[in-house]
Short mmCIF file of C-alpha atoms and ligand atoms in Angstrom, two decimals:
data_model
loop_
_atom_site.label_atom_id
_atom_site.label_comp_id
_atom_site.label_asym_id
_atom_site.label_seq_id
_atom_site.Cartn_x
_atom_site.Cartn_y
_atom_site.Cartn_z
CA MET A 21 -98.58 29.52 106.42
CA PHE A 22 -99.60 33.09 105.44
CA GLU A 23 -101.62 34.74 102.67
CA LYS A 24 -100.09 37.63 100.72
CA LEU A 25 -102.37 40.02 102.61
CA THR A 26 -103.53 39.47 106.18
CA LYS A 27 -106.62 41.23 107.52
CA SER A 28 -105.54 42.96 110.70
CA ILE A 29 -108.13 45.63 111.40
CA TYR A 30 -111.06 44.33 113.42
CA ILE A 31 -113.87 46.71 114.30
CA ASP A 32 -117.30 45.90 115.73
CA GLY A 33 -116.87 42.20 115.06
CA GLU A 34 -115.83 42.60 111.39
CA TRP A 35 -112.43 42.13 109.73
CA ARG A 36 -111.76 44.97 107.31
CA ALA A 37 -110.53 44.28 103.77
CA VAL A 38 -106.89 45.29 103.27
CA ASN A 39 -106.36 48.19 100.90
CA GLU A 40 -103.28 47.11 98.94
CA GLN A 41 -102.07 50.71 98.74
CA GLN A 42 -101.97 51.03 102.53
CA THR A 43 -100.03 48.15 103.98
CA ASP A 44 -97.03 47.35 106.14
CA THR A 45 -94.83 44.35 105.40
CA VAL A 46 -94.12 41.90 108.20
CA TYR A 47 -90.64 40.35 107.98
CA ASN A 48 -89.14 37.20 109.42
CA PRO A 49 -86.27 38.62 111.51
CA ALA A 50 -84.19 35.44 111.10
CA THR A 51 -84.12 35.58 107.29
CA LEU A 52 -85.35 39.12 106.55
CA GLU A 53 -87.82 37.58 104.10
CA PRO A 54 -91.27 39.17 103.88
CA ILE A 55 -93.98 37.01 105.46
CA THR A 56 -97.16 38.90 104.60
CA LYS A 57 -98.61 42.41 104.50
CA VAL A 58 -101.01 43.84 107.05
CA ALA A 59 -103.27 46.88 106.98
CA ASN A 60 -101.81 50.27 107.78
CA GLY A 61 -104.68 51.90 109.63
CA GLY A 62 -104.71 55.38 111.09
CA LYS A 63 -106.87 57.99 112.76
CA LYS A 64 -110.08 57.11 110.87
CA GLU A 65 -109.96 53.41 111.76
CA ALA A 66 -108.97 54.15 115.35
CA GLU A 67 -111.94 56.54 115.75
CA GLU A 68 -114.30 53.91 114.36
CA ALA A 69 -112.87 51.30 116.71
CA ILE A 70 -113.30 53.61 119.71
CA LYS A 71 -116.91 54.26 118.67
CA ALA A 72 -117.59 50.51 118.46
CA ALA A 73 -115.98 49.93 121.86
CA ALA A 74 -118.05 52.75 123.39
CA LYS A 75 -121.27 51.26 121.96
CA ALA A 76 -120.39 47.81 123.30
CA PHE A 77 -119.48 49.08 126.78
CA PRO A 78 -122.94 49.28 128.45
CA PRO A 79 -124.06 45.69 127.71
CA TRP A 80 -120.60 44.21 128.37
CA SER A 81 -120.07 46.06 131.64
CA GLU A 82 -123.58 45.24 132.86
CA MET A 83 -123.23 41.54 132.05
CA PRO A 84 -122.69 39.43 135.20
CA GLY A 85 -118.99 38.78 135.78
CA ARG A 86 -119.63 35.04 135.65
CA LYS A 87 -120.86 35.34 132.03
CA ARG A 88 -117.80 37.33 130.98
CA SER A 89 -115.78 34.71 132.75
CA HIS A 90 -117.15 31.91 130.51
CA ILE A 91 -115.92 33.68 127.38
CA LEU A 92 -112.46 34.23 128.87
CA TYR A 93 -112.26 30.57 129.96
CA LYS A 94 -113.12 29.49 126.43
CA ALA A 95 -110.51 31.85 124.96
CA SER A 96 -107.85 30.51 127.31
CA GLU A 97 -108.74 26.93 126.39
CA LEU A 98 -108.63 27.64 122.64
CA MET A 99 -105.26 29.34 122.94
CA THR A 100 -103.75 26.53 124.96
CA GLU A 101 -104.98 23.89 122.50
CA ASP A 102 -103.50 25.83 119.59
CA ALA A 103 -100.23 26.79 121.32
CA GLU A 104 -97.95 24.95 118.91
CA ARG A 105 -99.32 26.68 115.79
CA LEU A 106 -99.52 30.07 117.52
CA GLY A 107 -95.93 29.60 118.72
CA ARG A 108 -94.79 29.05 115.13
CA ILE A 109 -96.48 32.27 114.04
CA LEU A 110 -94.85 34.10 116.93
CA THR A 111 -91.38 32.80 116.06
CA SER A 112 -91.88 33.66 112.37
CA GLU A 113 -92.50 37.33 113.09
CA GLN A 114 -90.49 37.83 116.28
CA GLY A 115 -87.61 35.38 116.02
CA LYS A 116 -87.41 33.80 119.49
CA PRO A 117 -86.75 30.05 119.74
CA LEU A 118 -89.92 28.03 119.13
CA LYS A 119 -89.81 26.50 122.60
CA GLU A 120 -89.82 29.98 124.15
CA ALA A 121 -92.59 31.07 121.77
CA ILE A 122 -94.85 28.13 122.65
CA GLY A 123 -94.11 28.81 126.32
CA GLU A 124 -95.12 32.44 125.82
CA VAL A 125 -98.42 31.47 124.17
CA LYS A 126 -99.25 29.06 126.99
CA GLY A 127 -98.32 31.76 129.50
CA ALA A 128 -100.54 34.24 127.62
CA ALA A 129 -103.44 31.76 127.84
CA ALA A 130 -102.76 31.36 131.58
CA PHE A 131 -103.39 35.11 132.03
CA LEU A 132 -106.80 34.70 130.36
CA LEU A 133 -107.54 31.78 132.67
CA TRP A 134 -106.55 33.76 135.77
CA TYR A 135 -108.77 36.68 134.77
CA ALA A 136 -111.62 34.35 133.82
CA GLU A 137 -111.51 33.41 137.49
CA GLU A 138 -111.16 37.02 138.69
CA ALA A 139 -114.11 38.20 136.53
CA ALA A 140 -116.55 36.76 139.04
CA ARG A 141 -114.70 38.24 142.03
CA ALA A 142 -114.76 42.02 141.74
CA TYR A 143 -115.85 42.56 145.32
CA GLY A 144 -117.07 45.84 146.72
CA GLU A 145 -117.20 46.98 150.35
CA TRP A 146 -119.82 47.77 152.94
CA LEU A 147 -118.56 50.45 155.30
CA PRO A 148 -119.81 50.69 158.89
CA SER A 149 -121.26 54.18 159.24
CA SER A 150 -120.78 56.49 162.20
CA ALA A 151 -124.42 57.64 161.82
CA GLN A 152 -127.33 55.31 162.48
CA SER A 153 -129.26 56.85 159.59
CA LYS A 154 -126.71 56.04 156.94
CA ARG A 155 -125.50 53.04 154.96
CA MET A 156 -122.37 53.18 152.82
CA LEU A 157 -121.32 51.05 149.89
CA VAL A 158 -118.22 51.02 147.72
CA ILE A 159 -118.94 49.50 144.33
CA PRO A 160 -116.21 48.59 141.79
CA LYS A 161 -117.11 49.84 138.33
CA PRO A 162 -115.23 49.21 135.07
CA VAL A 163 -113.35 52.29 133.90
CA GLY A 164 -114.82 52.34 130.37
CA VAL A 165 -113.19 52.08 126.96
CA VAL A 166 -109.51 51.09 127.18
CA GLY A 167 -106.80 51.86 124.63
CA ALA A 168 -104.13 49.12 124.78
CA ILE A 169 -100.74 49.60 123.11
CA THR A 170 -98.29 46.68 123.11
CA PRO A 171 -94.66 46.01 122.07
CA TRP A 172 -93.03 43.35 119.90
CA ASN A 173 -90.82 41.52 122.41
CA PHE A 174 -93.65 39.43 123.90
CA PRO A 175 -96.28 39.81 121.18
CA SER A 176 -98.73 37.38 122.74
CA SER A 177 -98.44 37.66 126.52
CA MET A 178 -98.23 41.47 126.57
CA ILE A 179 -101.69 41.51 124.98
CA THR A 180 -103.46 39.04 127.27
CA ARG A 181 -101.91 40.62 130.37
CA LYS A 182 -103.87 43.74 129.42
CA LEU A 183 -106.96 42.39 127.71
CA GLY A 184 -107.57 39.63 130.27
CA PRO A 185 -108.08 41.97 133.25
CA ALA A 186 -109.69 44.75 131.17
CA LEU A 187 -112.35 42.40 129.80
CA ALA A 188 -112.85 40.62 133.11
CA ALA A 189 -113.47 43.99 134.78
CA GLY A 190 -116.14 44.83 132.17
CA CYS A 191 -114.16 47.27 130.01
CA THR A 192 -114.17 47.24 126.22
CA VAL A 193 -110.93 47.58 124.29
CA VAL A 194 -109.16 49.01 121.26
CA LEU A 195 -105.83 47.26 120.76
CA LYS A 196 -102.84 48.57 118.84
CA PRO A 197 -100.10 45.93 118.60
CA SER A 198 -96.55 46.65 117.46
CA GLU A 199 -96.05 46.99 113.70
CA GLU A 200 -93.23 44.41 113.98
CA THR A 201 -95.48 41.65 115.34
CA PRO A 202 -99.12 42.10 114.32
CA LEU A 203 -99.70 38.43 113.41
CA SER A 204 -99.80 37.09 116.96
CA ALA A 205 -102.28 39.85 117.76
CA VAL A 206 -104.49 38.85 114.80
CA GLU A 207 -104.53 35.28 116.15
CA ILE A 208 -105.54 36.44 119.64
CA ILE A 209 -108.46 38.41 118.19
CA LYS A 210 -109.53 35.28 116.26
CA VAL A 211 -109.42 33.34 119.52
CA PHE A 212 -111.76 35.87 121.15
CA GLU A 213 -114.04 35.71 118.11
CA LYS A 214 -114.23 31.91 118.34
CA ALA A 215 -114.80 32.09 122.08
CA GLY A 216 -117.99 34.09 121.45
CA MET A 217 -116.88 37.62 122.37
CA PRO A 218 -119.77 40.02 121.56
CA LYS A 219 -119.21 42.49 118.71
CA GLY A 220 -117.37 45.69 119.58
CA VAL A 221 -116.01 44.45 122.92
CA VAL A 222 -112.53 43.85 121.46
CA ASN A 223 -111.32 45.87 118.47
CA MET A 224 -107.91 46.10 116.86
CA VAL A 225 -106.22 48.62 114.57
CA THR A 226 -102.76 48.02 113.13
CA GLY A 227 -100.82 50.79 111.43
CA ASP A 228 -99.59 54.28 112.17
CA ALA A 229 -98.63 54.36 115.87
CA GLN A 230 -98.71 58.15 116.11
CA GLN A 231 -102.17 58.48 114.55
CA ILE A 232 -103.74 55.58 116.43
CA GLY A 233 -102.18 56.72 119.70
CA ASN A 234 -103.37 60.26 119.04
CA ALA A 235 -106.95 59.09 118.49
CA MET A 236 -106.81 57.27 121.83
CA LEU A 237 -105.38 60.36 123.53
CA THR A 238 -107.80 62.91 122.11
CA ASN A 239 -111.05 60.93 122.23
CA LYS A 240 -112.91 61.44 125.52
CA GLU A 241 -114.49 57.99 125.28
CA VAL A 242 -111.12 56.36 125.99
CA ARG A 243 -110.91 56.45 129.77
CA LEU A 244 -107.70 54.50 130.27
CA ILE A 245 -104.57 53.88 128.25
CA THR A 246 -102.61 50.78 129.10
CA PHE A 247 -99.17 50.79 127.49
CA THR A 248 -96.12 48.55 127.46
CA GLY A 249 -93.03 49.84 125.72
CA SER A 250 -90.22 52.33 125.99
CA THR A 251 -90.01 54.94 128.72
CA ALA A 252 -89.83 57.68 126.07
CA VAL A 253 -93.21 56.79 124.54
CA GLY A 254 -94.66 56.21 128.03
CA LYS A 255 -93.72 59.76 129.04
CA TYR A 256 -95.28 61.13 125.85
CA LEU A 257 -98.56 59.29 126.54
CA MET A 258 -98.53 60.55 130.11
CA ARG A 259 -98.12 64.17 129.01
CA GLU A 260 -100.74 64.01 126.30
CA SER A 261 -103.37 62.16 128.32
CA SER A 262 -103.59 64.98 130.84
CA GLU A 263 -106.04 66.94 128.65
CA HIS A 264 -108.86 64.49 129.46
CA VAL A 265 -107.39 63.29 132.78
CA LYS A 266 -107.25 59.69 131.57
CA LYS A 267 -106.17 56.84 133.77
CA LEU A 268 -102.85 55.33 132.78
CA SER A 269 -101.13 52.04 133.31
CA LEU A 270 -97.52 52.05 132.09
CA GLU A 271 -95.09 49.14 131.84
CA LEU A 272 -91.86 50.75 130.68
CA GLY A 273 -88.17 50.05 130.27
CA GLY A 274 -85.83 48.32 132.71
CA HIS A 275 -82.13 48.13 133.56
CA ALA A 276 -82.06 45.16 135.89
CA PRO A 277 -79.11 44.53 138.19
CA SER A 278 -78.24 40.94 139.13
CA ILE A 279 -76.16 40.61 142.29
CA VAL A 280 -74.23 37.42 142.96
CA PHE A 281 -73.19 37.41 146.63
CA LYS A 282 -70.28 35.34 147.92
CA ASP A 283 -72.66 32.77 149.45
CA ALA A 284 -74.32 32.02 146.11
CA ASP A 285 -74.45 28.53 144.65
CA ILE A 286 -72.22 29.39 141.70
CA ASP A 287 -73.48 26.84 139.21
CA LYS A 288 -77.15 27.52 139.99
CA ALA A 289 -76.61 31.29 139.88
CA ALA A 290 -74.75 31.09 136.56
CA LYS A 291 -77.58 29.05 135.01
CA LEU A 292 -80.16 31.56 136.22
CA VAL A 293 -78.16 34.60 135.12
CA LEU A 294 -77.77 33.03 131.69
CA ALA A 295 -81.52 32.41 131.48
CA SER A 296 -82.27 35.94 132.63
CA LYS A 297 -79.84 37.60 130.24
CA PHE A 298 -80.20 35.59 127.06
CA ARG A 299 -83.90 34.70 127.04
CA ASN A 300 -85.43 36.29 123.95
CA SER A 301 -81.87 37.34 122.97
CA GLY A 302 -81.78 39.82 125.83
CA GLN A 303 -84.86 41.65 124.55
CA THR A 304 -86.80 41.37 127.78
CA CYS A 305 -87.70 44.35 129.96
CA ILE A 306 -86.76 42.45 133.12
CA CYS A 307 -83.61 40.79 131.80
CA THR A 308 -80.30 41.28 133.60
CA ASN A 309 -78.58 44.33 132.17
CA ARG A 310 -75.83 44.72 134.79
CA LEU A 311 -74.16 41.85 136.61
CA PHE A 312 -72.40 42.46 139.94
CA VAL A 313 -70.35 39.55 141.28
CA HIS A 314 -68.60 39.46 144.66
CA GLU A 315 -64.85 39.81 144.14
CA SER A 316 -64.06 36.62 146.06
CA ILE A 317 -65.96 34.42 143.57
CA ALA A 318 -65.68 36.56 140.43
CA ASP A 319 -63.07 34.42 138.61
CA LYS A 320 -64.86 31.16 139.27
CA PHE A 321 -68.26 32.60 138.43
CA THR A 322 -67.01 34.20 135.19
CA GLU A 323 -65.41 30.89 134.10
CA THR A 324 -68.63 28.98 134.83
CA LEU A 325 -70.72 31.49 132.94
CA LYS A 326 -68.25 31.56 130.05
CA GLU A 327 -68.41 27.80 129.69
CA LYS A 328 -72.20 27.87 129.53
CA VAL A 329 -72.41 30.85 127.16
CA GLY A 330 -69.81 29.29 124.86
CA LYS A 331 -72.16 26.33 124.29
CA MET A 332 -75.17 28.43 123.30
CA LYS A 333 -76.49 27.77 119.82
CA VAL A 334 -77.34 30.84 117.76
CA GLY A 335 -79.68 30.50 114.78
CA SER A 336 -83.21 30.46 113.49
CA GLY A 337 -85.79 30.03 116.22
CA MET A 338 -87.42 27.34 114.08
CA GLU A 339 -84.48 24.98 114.53
CA ASP A 340 -84.91 22.57 117.40
CA ASP A 341 -81.78 23.30 119.43
CA THR A 342 -81.55 27.09 118.94
CA GLU A 343 -81.12 29.02 122.15
CA LEU A 344 -80.48 32.50 120.77
CA GLY A 345 -82.55 33.89 117.90
CA PRO A 346 -82.13 37.14 115.97
CA LEU A 347 -82.65 40.65 117.26
CA ILE A 348 -85.83 42.27 116.05
CA ASN A 349 -84.31 44.67 113.49
CA LYS A 350 -81.23 46.52 112.30
CA ALA A 351 -81.66 49.42 114.71
CA ALA A 352 -81.75 46.98 117.62
CA SER A 353 -78.55 45.20 116.58
CA GLU A 354 -76.77 48.51 115.94
CA LYS A 355 -77.69 49.70 119.43
CA VAL A 356 -76.34 46.50 120.97
CA HIS A 357 -73.13 46.80 118.97
CA SER A 358 -72.70 50.45 119.94
CA HIS A 359 -72.89 49.45 123.64
CA MET A 360 -70.25 46.80 123.03
CA GLU A 361 -67.94 49.19 121.13
CA ASP A 362 -68.33 51.91 123.72
CA ALA A 363 -67.44 49.48 126.52
CA VAL A 364 -64.39 48.10 124.68
CA GLU A 365 -63.18 51.62 123.83
CA LYS A 366 -63.38 52.47 127.53
CA GLY A 367 -61.36 49.43 128.57
CA ALA A 368 -63.77 46.48 128.80
CA LYS A 369 -62.35 43.02 128.13
CA VAL A 370 -64.27 40.58 125.90
CA VAL A 371 -64.49 37.33 127.86
CA SER A 372 -66.70 35.51 125.38
CA GLY A 373 -68.44 36.25 122.05
CA GLY A 374 -68.43 39.86 120.94
CA GLY A 375 -69.70 41.25 117.65
CA TYR A 376 -72.25 40.26 115.04
CA TRP A 377 -72.87 36.56 114.49
CA GLU A 378 -71.66 35.52 111.08
CA GLY A 379 -73.83 32.53 110.33
CA ASN A 380 -75.73 31.38 107.29
CA LEU A 381 -78.80 33.59 107.84
CA ASN A 382 -79.45 37.21 106.88
CA GLY A 383 -81.14 38.26 110.12
CA HIS A 384 -79.72 40.58 112.75
CA PHE A 385 -77.95 38.07 114.97
CA TYR A 386 -75.50 38.98 117.70
CA ASN A 387 -73.09 36.68 119.50
CA PRO A 388 -73.86 36.00 123.15
CA THR A 389 -71.24 38.15 124.81
CA ILE A 390 -69.62 38.50 128.23
CA LEU A 391 -67.60 41.61 129.09
CA SER A 392 -65.46 42.19 132.16
CA ASN A 393 -63.40 45.11 133.45
CA ILE A 394 -66.47 47.31 133.45
CA ASP A 395 -66.59 50.97 134.51
CA ASP A 396 -69.63 52.88 135.72
CA ASP A 397 -69.45 55.43 132.91
CA MET A 398 -69.91 52.89 130.11
CA LYS A 399 -73.22 53.14 128.20
CA ILE A 400 -73.99 49.54 129.01
CA MET A 401 -74.09 50.41 132.72
CA ASN A 402 -76.44 53.34 132.19
CA GLU A 403 -78.88 52.41 129.42
CA GLU A 404 -81.13 49.49 128.56
CA THR A 405 -79.08 47.43 126.06
CA PHE A 406 -81.91 45.09 124.99
CA GLY A 407 -79.51 42.52 123.58
CA PRO A 408 -77.28 39.56 124.44
CA ILE A 409 -74.37 41.30 126.18
CA ILE A 410 -73.61 40.80 129.85
CA PRO A 411 -71.23 43.21 131.58
CA ILE A 412 -69.65 41.85 134.78
CA GLN A 413 -68.52 44.21 137.50
CA THR A 414 -67.06 43.03 140.80
CA PHE A 415 -67.95 44.43 144.24
CA HIS A 416 -66.59 44.34 147.74
CA ASP A 417 -69.48 44.91 150.14
CA GLU A 418 -73.24 44.83 150.30
CA ASN A 419 -73.91 48.54 150.81
CA GLU A 420 -71.69 49.48 147.91
CA VAL A 421 -73.42 47.11 145.50
CA ILE A 422 -76.95 48.06 146.59
CA GLN A 423 -76.11 51.71 146.11
CA LYS A 424 -74.82 50.97 142.58
CA ALA A 425 -77.81 48.79 141.75
CA ASN A 426 -80.18 51.58 142.81
CA ASP A 427 -78.27 54.31 141.01
CA THR A 428 -80.58 54.49 138.00
CA ASP A 429 -83.90 56.10 137.04
CA TYR A 430 -85.27 52.66 136.21
CA GLY A 431 -86.94 50.48 138.82
CA LEU A 432 -88.46 47.43 137.19
CA ALA A 433 -86.70 44.21 138.30
CA ALA A 434 -83.60 43.25 140.29
CA TYR A 435 -82.16 39.85 141.17
CA ILE A 436 -80.14 38.51 144.09
CA PHE A 437 -78.28 35.21 144.20
CA THR A 438 -77.29 33.92 147.63
CA GLU A 439 -77.92 30.96 149.91
CA ASN A 440 -77.79 33.28 152.94
CA THR A 441 -81.37 34.09 153.96
CA ASN A 442 -80.52 37.12 156.08
CA GLN A 443 -78.60 38.68 153.26
CA ALA A 444 -81.37 37.91 150.75
CA ILE A 445 -84.05 39.54 152.87
CA ARG A 446 -81.90 42.56 153.72
CA ALA A 447 -80.93 43.19 150.12
CA SER A 448 -84.44 42.62 148.74
CA GLU A 449 -85.77 45.26 151.14
CA LYS A 450 -83.13 47.82 150.15
CA LEU A 451 -83.45 47.42 146.37
CA ASP A 452 -85.58 50.19 144.79
CA TYR A 453 -87.40 47.95 142.34
CA GLY A 454 -90.99 46.91 141.72
CA ILE A 455 -89.91 43.26 141.47
CA VAL A 456 -87.07 41.45 143.24
CA GLY A 457 -86.15 37.87 142.40
CA ILE A 458 -84.21 35.89 145.03
CA ASN A 459 -82.58 32.93 143.28
CA ASP A 460 -85.39 33.33 140.75
CA VAL A 461 -85.36 35.05 137.37
CA PHE A 462 -88.90 34.23 136.19
CA PRO A 463 -91.11 36.42 138.36
CA ALA A 464 -93.83 37.07 135.74
CA THR A 465 -96.85 34.90 136.49
CA PRO A 466 -100.61 35.51 136.29
CA GLU A 467 -101.14 35.52 140.04
CA ALA A 468 -98.48 38.11 141.00
CA PRO A 469 -98.35 41.92 140.60
CA PHE A 470 -95.79 42.73 137.91
CA GLY A 471 -94.73 46.33 137.40
CA GLY A 472 -92.01 48.91 137.81
CA ILE A 473 -91.45 51.93 140.01
CA LYS A 474 -89.56 55.19 139.28
CA GLN A 475 -89.34 55.68 135.49
CA SER A 476 -90.15 52.02 134.79
CA GLY A 477 -93.85 52.57 135.10
CA ILE A 478 -97.08 53.05 136.95
CA GLY A 479 -99.49 50.29 137.92
CA LYS A 480 -99.42 46.51 137.95
CA GLU A 481 -100.24 43.66 135.61
CA GLY A 482 -101.15 40.27 137.07
CA GLY A 483 -102.97 39.17 140.19
CA HIS A 484 -106.04 40.92 141.61
CA HIS A 485 -103.82 44.04 141.53
CA GLY A 486 -103.86 43.90 137.71
CA MET A 487 -107.64 43.91 137.59
CA ALA A 488 -107.87 46.83 140.02
CA GLU A 489 -106.22 49.00 137.31
CA PHE A 490 -109.39 48.65 135.21
CA LEU A 491 -111.88 49.33 138.00
CA GLU A 492 -112.96 52.54 139.69
CA GLU A 493 -114.51 52.70 143.11
CA LYS A 494 -117.91 54.31 143.30
CA TYR A 495 -119.02 55.32 146.78
CA VAL A 496 -122.78 55.20 147.41
CA SER A 497 -124.05 56.96 150.53
CA ILE A 498 -127.59 55.96 151.58
CA GLY A 499 -129.72 57.89 154.03
CA ILE A 500 -132.41 55.76 155.69
CA GLY A 501 -135.18 56.08 158.23
P1 NAP B 277 -91.86 51.36 121.82
O1 NAP B 277 -91.11 51.85 120.66
O2 NAP B 277 -92.17 52.31 122.92
O3 NAP B 277 -93.21 50.75 121.22
C1 NAP B 277 -94.19 50.14 122.03
C2 NAP B 277 -95.55 50.32 121.38
O4 NAP B 277 -95.85 51.71 121.31
C3 NAP B 277 -95.61 49.81 119.94
O5 NAP B 277 -96.90 49.29 119.67
C4 NAP B 277 -95.38 51.08 119.13
O6 NAP B 277 -95.92 51.02 117.84
C5 NAP B 277 -96.17 52.07 119.99
N1 NAP B 277 -95.81 53.47 119.77
C6 NAP B 277 -94.63 53.99 119.37
N2 NAP B 277 -94.72 55.34 119.29
C7 NAP B 277 -96.00 55.66 119.67
C8 NAP B 277 -96.72 56.88 119.79
N3 NAP B 277 -96.17 58.06 119.53
N4 NAP B 277 -98.02 56.84 120.18
C9 NAP B 277 -98.59 55.66 120.47
N5 NAP B 277 -97.97 54.47 120.36
C10 NAP B 277 -96.68 54.48 119.98
O7 NAP B 277 -91.17 50.12 122.52
P2 NAP B 277 -90.63 48.78 121.85
O8 NAP B 277 -89.32 49.06 121.20
O9 NAP B 277 -91.70 48.17 121.00
O10 NAP B 277 -90.48 47.84 123.12
C11 NAP B 277 -89.30 47.77 123.86
C12 NAP B 277 -89.45 48.55 125.16
O11 NAP B 277 -90.55 48.03 125.89
C13 NAP B 277 -88.25 48.36 126.07
O12 NAP B 277 -87.91 49.58 126.66
C14 NAP B 277 -88.76 47.38 127.13
O13 NAP B 277 -88.08 47.43 128.35
C15 NAP B 277 -90.19 47.80 127.24
N6 NAP B 277 -91.00 46.72 127.82
C16 NAP B 277 -91.44 46.85 129.09
C17 NAP B 277 -92.18 45.83 129.68
C18 NAP B 277 -92.69 45.95 131.09
O14 NAP B 277 -93.50 45.11 131.48
N7 NAP B 277 -92.27 46.93 131.86
C19 NAP B 277 -92.45 44.67 128.96
C20 NAP B 277 -91.97 44.56 127.65
C21 NAP B 277 -91.25 45.62 127.10
P3 NAP B 277 -95.04 50.56 116.57
O15 NAP B 277 -94.31 49.31 116.98
O16 NAP B 277 -96.07 50.29 115.56
O17 NAP B 277 -94.12 51.69 116.29
#
């Protein structure tokens, strides 16, 4: 499926040749076999890409929204038609089950479709003036050149969630995808190319994160940095972007609580918790990291969950019935294991799974694991695990569990399971999170504002809110008469 070398630097409408001395190898995380090599770009390439994006900005931003919209529609259509092949590429480099990967690609295309529609709808405002001799307008203007930095866990949708609204708004872009998953990004750029995107509007540089990020931070032309990734890197970007007072949009880490109240439908809640925790092997920013179950149903709920988890098939994402693929790399699986060991040392009980998966593949697989007897001081209750372990803690009353759920610097997503409407509304209002799911663990959709509060981020992706991130309001005051 892949050549030995894959061109991955795209500047001003041209793919750059790969210098064999400066490459990064992309591995299949299920087998640890090399797939291909991509270009390792740095400061020089990033500067050139920014220059191309700056040159392309005036014509792209002045183009009627409806015309930009046509290109985004076409891109969405091409991606949807090719979802099966793109899904295979995604699974090869990222590991998630093929069904999830194809679903991600279709979801990524749906973001382009949504923003194709929004491109024609960047409305301004006419303000009634208090003086007869004045007229006042507020005009939305695209911010300018955008630097977009994306992670490996959703290598396709994280890109279109940023590029869709940025391009619809009239911004031009330099993209830096994760070094772990550049191949899905290459395919998205090819889609834009085929859809007729003018030269320089979208550019991509793979390679040295520090150097590329630094070029985005230090170059005045880049007016906004949109980043999805860890809170640590988000804080760094925030600090460094102050020099030029850049706009920032940050989608950072999470530590989601799931609360199962005593009125929950146990079977339904267990299914949803399982989907929330084990999707993408637990490597999802909004996946359940802490599970609180009401003491009166804890035994029954744990048994139900255990039965379901025990049936999960671990293996290569390319196999039809796989539900749990590999973790992205060794560091990720060691972190997961360290959370498990720490919990067990401090008294946790292994209800199901536990430890590395010893199957017939070399990748970094981890058994889907349930732990009970959980204390607040365990690492797993205080840090993002990003892997397939679910710690269950019981609770007695609503106030106690809300206080525990909120006792973290993160504020991305939280979930409630109950059939009691009053309780659902009360709890959703008290939870300090940017997103709350009530009997729902799939809140990310193109039409809704997705984003964290506290140290989980700034700004929104999705909906008209997502496009507002890439627009600035210009106020025009007109004296007449
Ligand atoms: P990461 O290490 O922060 O990397 C994210 C991106 O930043 C990658 O492209 C990485 O490049 C780049 N990067 C790293 N250091 C950089 C620097 N000094 N300057 C500029 N760019 C830099 O995060 P990750 O491990 O890939 O992703 C997992 C994290 O993302 C988790 O915390 C997860 O919760 C979060 N996440 C949040 C959301 C959300 O919507 N809130 C969604 C998905 C993931 P390289 O890969 O090339 O090093």
